[in-house]
XYZ file of C-alpha atoms in Angstrom:
373
model
C 105.156 78.710 85.975
C 106.559 82.255 85.796
C 104.300 85.102 84.734
C 104.846 86.766 81.385
C 105.502 90.511 81.137
C 101.939 90.962 79.886
C 100.505 89.129 82.915
C 102.642 91.235 85.270
C 101.402 94.360 83.509
C 97.777 93.269 83.934
C 98.271 92.443 87.630
C 99.989 95.777 88.306
C 97.344 97.653 86.346
C 94.537 96.011 88.324
C 96.165 96.754 91.689
C 97.071 100.378 90.933
C 93.938 101.459 89.048
C 91.661 99.649 91.505
C 93.239 101.523 94.404
C 93.079 104.858 92.560
C 89.391 104.270 91.817
C 88.278 104.162 95.451
C 90.805 106.757 96.658
C 89.874 109.290 93.963
C 86.165 108.905 94.759
C 86.877 109.512 98.459
C 89.166 112.426 97.584
C 86.321 114.089 95.671
C 84.009 113.571 98.671
C 86.487 115.346 100.949
C 86.449 118.595 98.940
C 84.357 121.580 100.009
C 83.475 124.504 97.752
C 80.741 127.131 97.232
C 77.884 126.130 94.943
C 75.592 128.047 92.603
C 74.141 131.514 93.218
C 76.648 132.350 95.939
C 75.670 129.479 98.247
C 77.911 128.858 101.242
C 80.815 126.440 101.069
C 79.688 122.824 101.482
C 81.055 119.344 100.881
C 81.092 117.826 97.391
C 78.385 115.232 97.989
C 77.169 114.115 94.568
C 77.158 110.288 94.549
C 74.827 109.884 91.581
C 76.847 112.226 89.387
C 79.997 110.351 90.409
C 78.283 107.096 89.413
C 77.573 108.597 85.964
C 81.292 109.299 85.689
C 82.083 105.696 86.592
C 79.795 104.407 83.824
C 81.390 106.881 81.422
C 84.710 105.211 82.220
C 83.200 101.801 81.490
C 81.629 103.124 78.268
C 85.067 104.214 77.080
C 86.008 100.513 77.003
C 83.437 100.018 74.231
C 84.996 102.862 72.235
C 88.452 101.343 72.708
C 87.112 97.933 71.601
C 85.869 99.324 68.282
C 89.099 101.306 67.738
C 91.159 98.135 68.241
C 88.745 96.172 66.054
C 89.059 98.657 63.170
C 92.844 98.632 63.477
C 92.898 94.828 63.535
C 90.682 94.504 60.455
C 93.025 96.751 58.464
C 95.977 94.467 59.143
C 96.847 91.753 56.572
C 96.146 88.978 59.106
C 93.435 89.936 61.659
C 94.114 88.285 65.030
C 91.524 89.856 67.330
C 88.881 87.449 68.664
C 85.673 89.499 68.768
C 83.651 86.676 70.336
C 80.222 85.411 69.425
C 77.338 87.490 68.110
C 75.015 88.294 71.018
C 71.993 90.373 71.909
C 73.253 93.482 73.800
C 70.003 93.565 75.806
C 71.318 90.570 77.760
C 73.537 93.125 79.497
C 70.676 95.440 80.472
C 69.464 93.632 83.672
C 72.979 93.232 85.155
C 73.764 96.834 84.146
C 70.736 98.039 86.122
C 71.916 96.035 89.128
C 75.380 97.560 88.714
C 73.883 101.042 88.487
C 71.770 100.611 91.631
C 74.568 99.056 93.677
C 77.102 101.671 92.555
C 74.813 104.567 93.511
C 74.186 103.051 96.944
C 77.903 102.483 97.505
C 78.833 106.041 96.475
C 76.222 107.350 98.923
C 77.762 105.119 101.601
C 81.307 106.287 100.774
C 80.200 109.798 101.781
C 79.357 108.417 105.226
C 82.186 106.035 106.088
C 85.915 105.546 105.528
C 87.532 104.263 102.339
C 89.056 101.260 104.150
C 85.747 100.154 105.698
C 84.094 100.710 102.327
C 86.573 98.357 100.659
C 86.529 95.726 103.405
C 82.746 95.528 103.720
C 82.456 94.887 99.986
C 83.711 91.413 100.894
C 80.115 90.667 101.914
C 79.450 89.900 98.248
C 80.889 86.401 98.877
C 78.084 85.619 101.311
C 75.235 86.691 99.060
C 76.764 85.318 95.846
C 77.214 81.925 97.481
C 73.640 81.817 98.759
C 72.099 83.033 95.496
C 74.163 80.605 93.410
C 72.746 77.754 95.496
C 69.181 79.066 95.202
C 69.083 80.102 91.530
C 72.005 78.392 89.782
C 71.510 75.091 91.635
C 75.186 75.054 92.553
C 76.428 72.847 95.361
C 78.900 74.608 97.649
C 81.719 72.608 99.197
C 82.238 72.463 102.959
C 85.223 74.830 102.681
C 83.045 77.384 100.866
C 80.379 77.266 103.582
C 83.092 77.709 106.206
C 84.462 80.623 104.177
C 81.005 82.246 104.139
C 80.616 81.959 107.919
C 84.136 83.291 108.515
C 83.369 86.216 106.170
C 80.245 87.038 108.190
C 82.407 87.051 111.340
C 84.878 89.394 109.643
C 82.074 91.761 108.613
C 80.863 91.888 112.210
C 84.384 92.688 113.431
C 84.824 95.525 110.893
C 81.400 96.897 111.823
C 82.320 96.664 115.513
C 85.564 98.545 114.811
C 83.572 101.400 113.265
C 81.163 101.369 116.223
C 83.717 101.421 119.051
C 85.962 103.962 117.298
C 83.165 106.539 117.467
C 83.189 109.384 114.958
C 85.635 108.887 112.083
C 86.285 112.621 111.831
C 84.520 115.946 112.292
C 82.293 115.337 109.266
C 81.214 111.743 109.937
C 79.088 111.102 113.016
C 78.759 107.582 114.408
C 75.188 107.254 113.135
C 76.339 108.169 109.610
C 79.224 105.698 109.729
C 76.963 102.805 110.794
C 74.363 103.771 108.166
C 77.094 103.864 105.523
C 78.362 100.429 106.558
C 74.853 98.960 106.337
C 74.301 100.533 102.908
C 77.528 98.962 101.614
C 76.414 95.505 102.784
C 72.940 96.057 101.300
C 74.556 97.007 97.980
C 76.412 93.687 97.935
C 73.073 91.869 97.745
C 72.408 93.700 94.486
C 75.958 93.001 93.254
C 75.384 89.298 93.971
C 72.166 89.397 91.925
C 74.162 91.038 89.128
C 76.731 88.231 89.208
C 74.060 85.531 89.110
C 72.377 87.240 86.143
C 75.706 87.561 84.320
C 76.523 83.914 84.907
C 73.099 82.677 83.862
C 72.538 84.816 80.757
C 75.719 86.649 79.723
C 78.954 84.718 80.300
C 77.782 81.662 78.379
C 78.552 83.813 75.320
C 82.164 84.340 74.318
C 82.174 88.144 74.663
C 85.372 90.210 74.450
C 86.180 91.735 77.906
C 86.265 95.314 76.584
C 82.949 94.805 74.809
C 81.313 93.300 77.909
C 82.426 96.139 80.213
C 81.576 98.804 77.617
C 78.075 97.473 76.907
C 77.144 97.488 80.588
C 78.697 100.943 80.859
C 76.568 102.181 77.951
C 73.295 101.073 79.563
C 74.329 102.405 82.960
C 75.527 105.767 81.606
C 72.422 106.453 79.484
C 69.921 105.336 82.149
C 71.525 107.167 85.073
C 72.125 110.333 83.015
C 68.393 110.467 82.259
C 67.545 109.805 85.906
C 69.589 112.849 86.965
C 66.781 115.034 85.553
C 64.011 113.869 87.948
C 66.570 113.607 90.768
C 67.125 117.373 90.431
C 63.507 117.926 91.573
C 62.949 115.068 94.077
C 63.182 116.414 97.652
C 65.420 114.297 99.908
C 65.743 116.401 103.059
C 69.072 116.155 104.884
C 69.850 112.967 102.929
C 70.364 115.154 99.855
C 73.298 116.894 101.562
C 73.155 119.861 99.156
C 71.766 123.416 99.507
C 68.475 122.591 97.733
C 68.169 119.299 99.669
C 67.186 117.314 96.579
C 68.274 113.799 95.663
C 70.979 115.031 93.258
C 71.764 118.626 92.331
C 73.984 118.260 89.260
C 74.109 122.010 88.601
C 75.435 122.567 92.124
C 78.128 119.974 91.401
C 79.308 121.816 88.268
C 79.320 125.120 90.162
C 81.463 123.543 92.885
C 83.814 122.176 90.237
C 84.119 125.682 88.776
C 84.969 127.084 92.211
C 87.360 124.243 93.072
C 89.025 122.894 89.900
C 90.911 120.184 91.835
C 87.623 118.257 92.002
C 87.993 117.678 88.245
C 91.270 115.850 88.871
C 89.584 113.536 91.398
C 86.671 112.828 89.065
C 88.980 112.184 86.094
C 90.998 109.805 88.265
C 87.803 107.906 89.026
C 86.637 107.802 85.389
C 89.971 106.756 83.880
C 90.870 104.253 86.610
C 87.549 102.387 86.405
C 88.043 101.826 82.672
C 91.492 100.288 83.132
C 90.494 98.428 86.323
C 87.537 96.630 84.745
C 89.542 95.604 81.701
C 92.522 94.498 83.818
C 90.282 92.555 86.226
C 88.544 90.555 83.498
C 91.842 90.032 81.670
C 93.584 88.779 84.844
C 90.848 86.167 85.255
C 91.220 85.158 81.609
C 95.038 85.261 81.322
C 95.954 83.993 84.830
C 93.059 82.829 87.040
C 90.229 84.034 89.288
C 92.260 83.223 92.429
C 94.948 85.729 91.422
C 92.230 88.319 90.890
C 90.949 87.710 94.415
C 94.475 88.084 95.884
C 95.053 91.337 93.973
C 91.701 92.666 95.172
C 92.750 91.942 98.765
C 96.054 93.750 98.183
C 94.033 96.672 96.829
C 92.319 96.916 100.223
C 95.727 97.126 101.926
C 96.869 99.909 99.553
C 93.659 101.923 100.091
C 93.919 101.470 103.843
C 97.604 102.473 103.938
C 97.063 105.601 101.819
C 94.006 106.628 103.899
C 96.081 106.383 107.066
C 99.052 108.187 105.508
C 97.038 111.215 104.342
C 95.078 111.421 107.609
C 91.643 110.487 106.279
C 91.165 108.022 109.126
C 92.753 106.777 112.321
C 94.335 103.379 112.892
C 92.204 100.853 114.797
C 93.392 97.377 115.789
C 89.953 95.806 115.334
C 90.058 96.751 111.655
C 93.267 94.746 111.279
C 91.588 91.736 112.884
C 88.488 92.196 110.728
C 90.549 92.410 107.546
C 92.500 89.236 108.404
C 89.267 87.338 109.148
C 87.721 88.565 105.867
C 90.882 87.525 104.015
C 90.713 84.001 105.486
C 87.020 83.722 104.576
C 87.638 84.841 100.992
C 90.627 82.496 100.686
C 88.580 79.488 101.800
C 85.662 80.392 99.536
C 87.949 80.787 96.510
C 89.985 77.649 97.233
C 93.316 79.239 98.140
C 93.747 76.613 100.884
C 94.034 73.777 98.352
C 97.705 74.291 97.339
C 98.683 74.214 101.041
C 96.615 71.100 101.749
C 98.104 69.301 98.740
C 101.519 69.347 100.437
C 100.151 67.547 103.513
C 99.740 63.788 102.783
C 96.596 63.153 104.843
C 94.961 66.374 103.640
C 95.922 65.679 100.019
C 93.889 62.451 100.013
C 90.893 64.271 101.476
C 91.322 67.091 98.962
C 91.393 64.608 96.070
C 88.117 63.083 97.230
C 86.567 66.537 97.619
C 87.672 67.570 94.120
C 86.129 64.474 92.581
C 82.921 65.087 94.503
C 82.908 68.742 93.430
C 83.176 67.752 89.743
C 80.267 65.363 90.155
C 78.154 68.003 91.903
C 78.930 70.855 89.547
C 78.579 68.824 86.369
C 79.697 70.657 83.257
C 78.888 74.158 84.526
C 82.028 76.291 84.670
C 82.399 78.972 87.296
C 82.364 82.418 85.789
C 81.782 84.283 89.018
C 84.904 86.362 88.668
C 84.343 89.213 91.123
C 84.279 87.422 94.484
């Protein structure tokens, strides 16, 4: 069945805005500018402030939802499905997981390359699969277990590529790169917890995609904005990576922005792209399917990698290619992309039919809403 123009628009929007999101965040990290009170020029390392910007982008989805809702209600025949009435506090626990994981990943992005950052996020498949078995009582098929083990192999290959390639550039030492890689994988544990919480408590309600993204963005934006105050005083040593060596020096960030206005463009790119990316991602799952979303996310990794190589942010390494291919195979198996191929092979089609029947019996009436793996 051919895609409609609207579906093509959603797919293109997800691919482009998703790529811009990671690239703009890395672009901001690569800037250097003087800070407050005549401090020397230093890198723009403000991961927590960048995370606030990301949640601001998500919060804008809630504003857009209410604008569209008001416009729809004024029309003679309202068509907008606002979903069920729900308690917004259901979104608070997953929003806190999102906030924590995002902060960790932005810290890690300061330490490693954009391509490794995007590839290693594939670890979420491993932890989501394990947690869904433990807490959602889901039974994984053999192909999903194989996909998990192949994904682990791919993660090891990508990590090995970072290790053998040595320093990524003059700013990133090998120890920083490895630490960044480990932080990204650790963050995926929290993302997996977020997904399990969303599936167990949130997605059973029929919530409009813009409203869902915006509500989580609201909780994340308010909470992290308040946390910036104590972060301004918490000493962090060299980890702070700012003149005062505190956890987050927001005033230093604004001074750097004043001295280097191009940073604003990078931050705006991050804020605007995350709003469109989240909406497009959820809409792709709803209008097309979750498999298409997974394919587009893999293509996003290729775009980020290609742009990073083109602008000289990193050097080409063959092991990364191998690692990406292995991760792609693992994700494909976990998400069932092998099934259309197997259906064309007679002996495999019979086995696939038996597996599908068994899967329906094991899963019962619980629908999969894990849309981000």
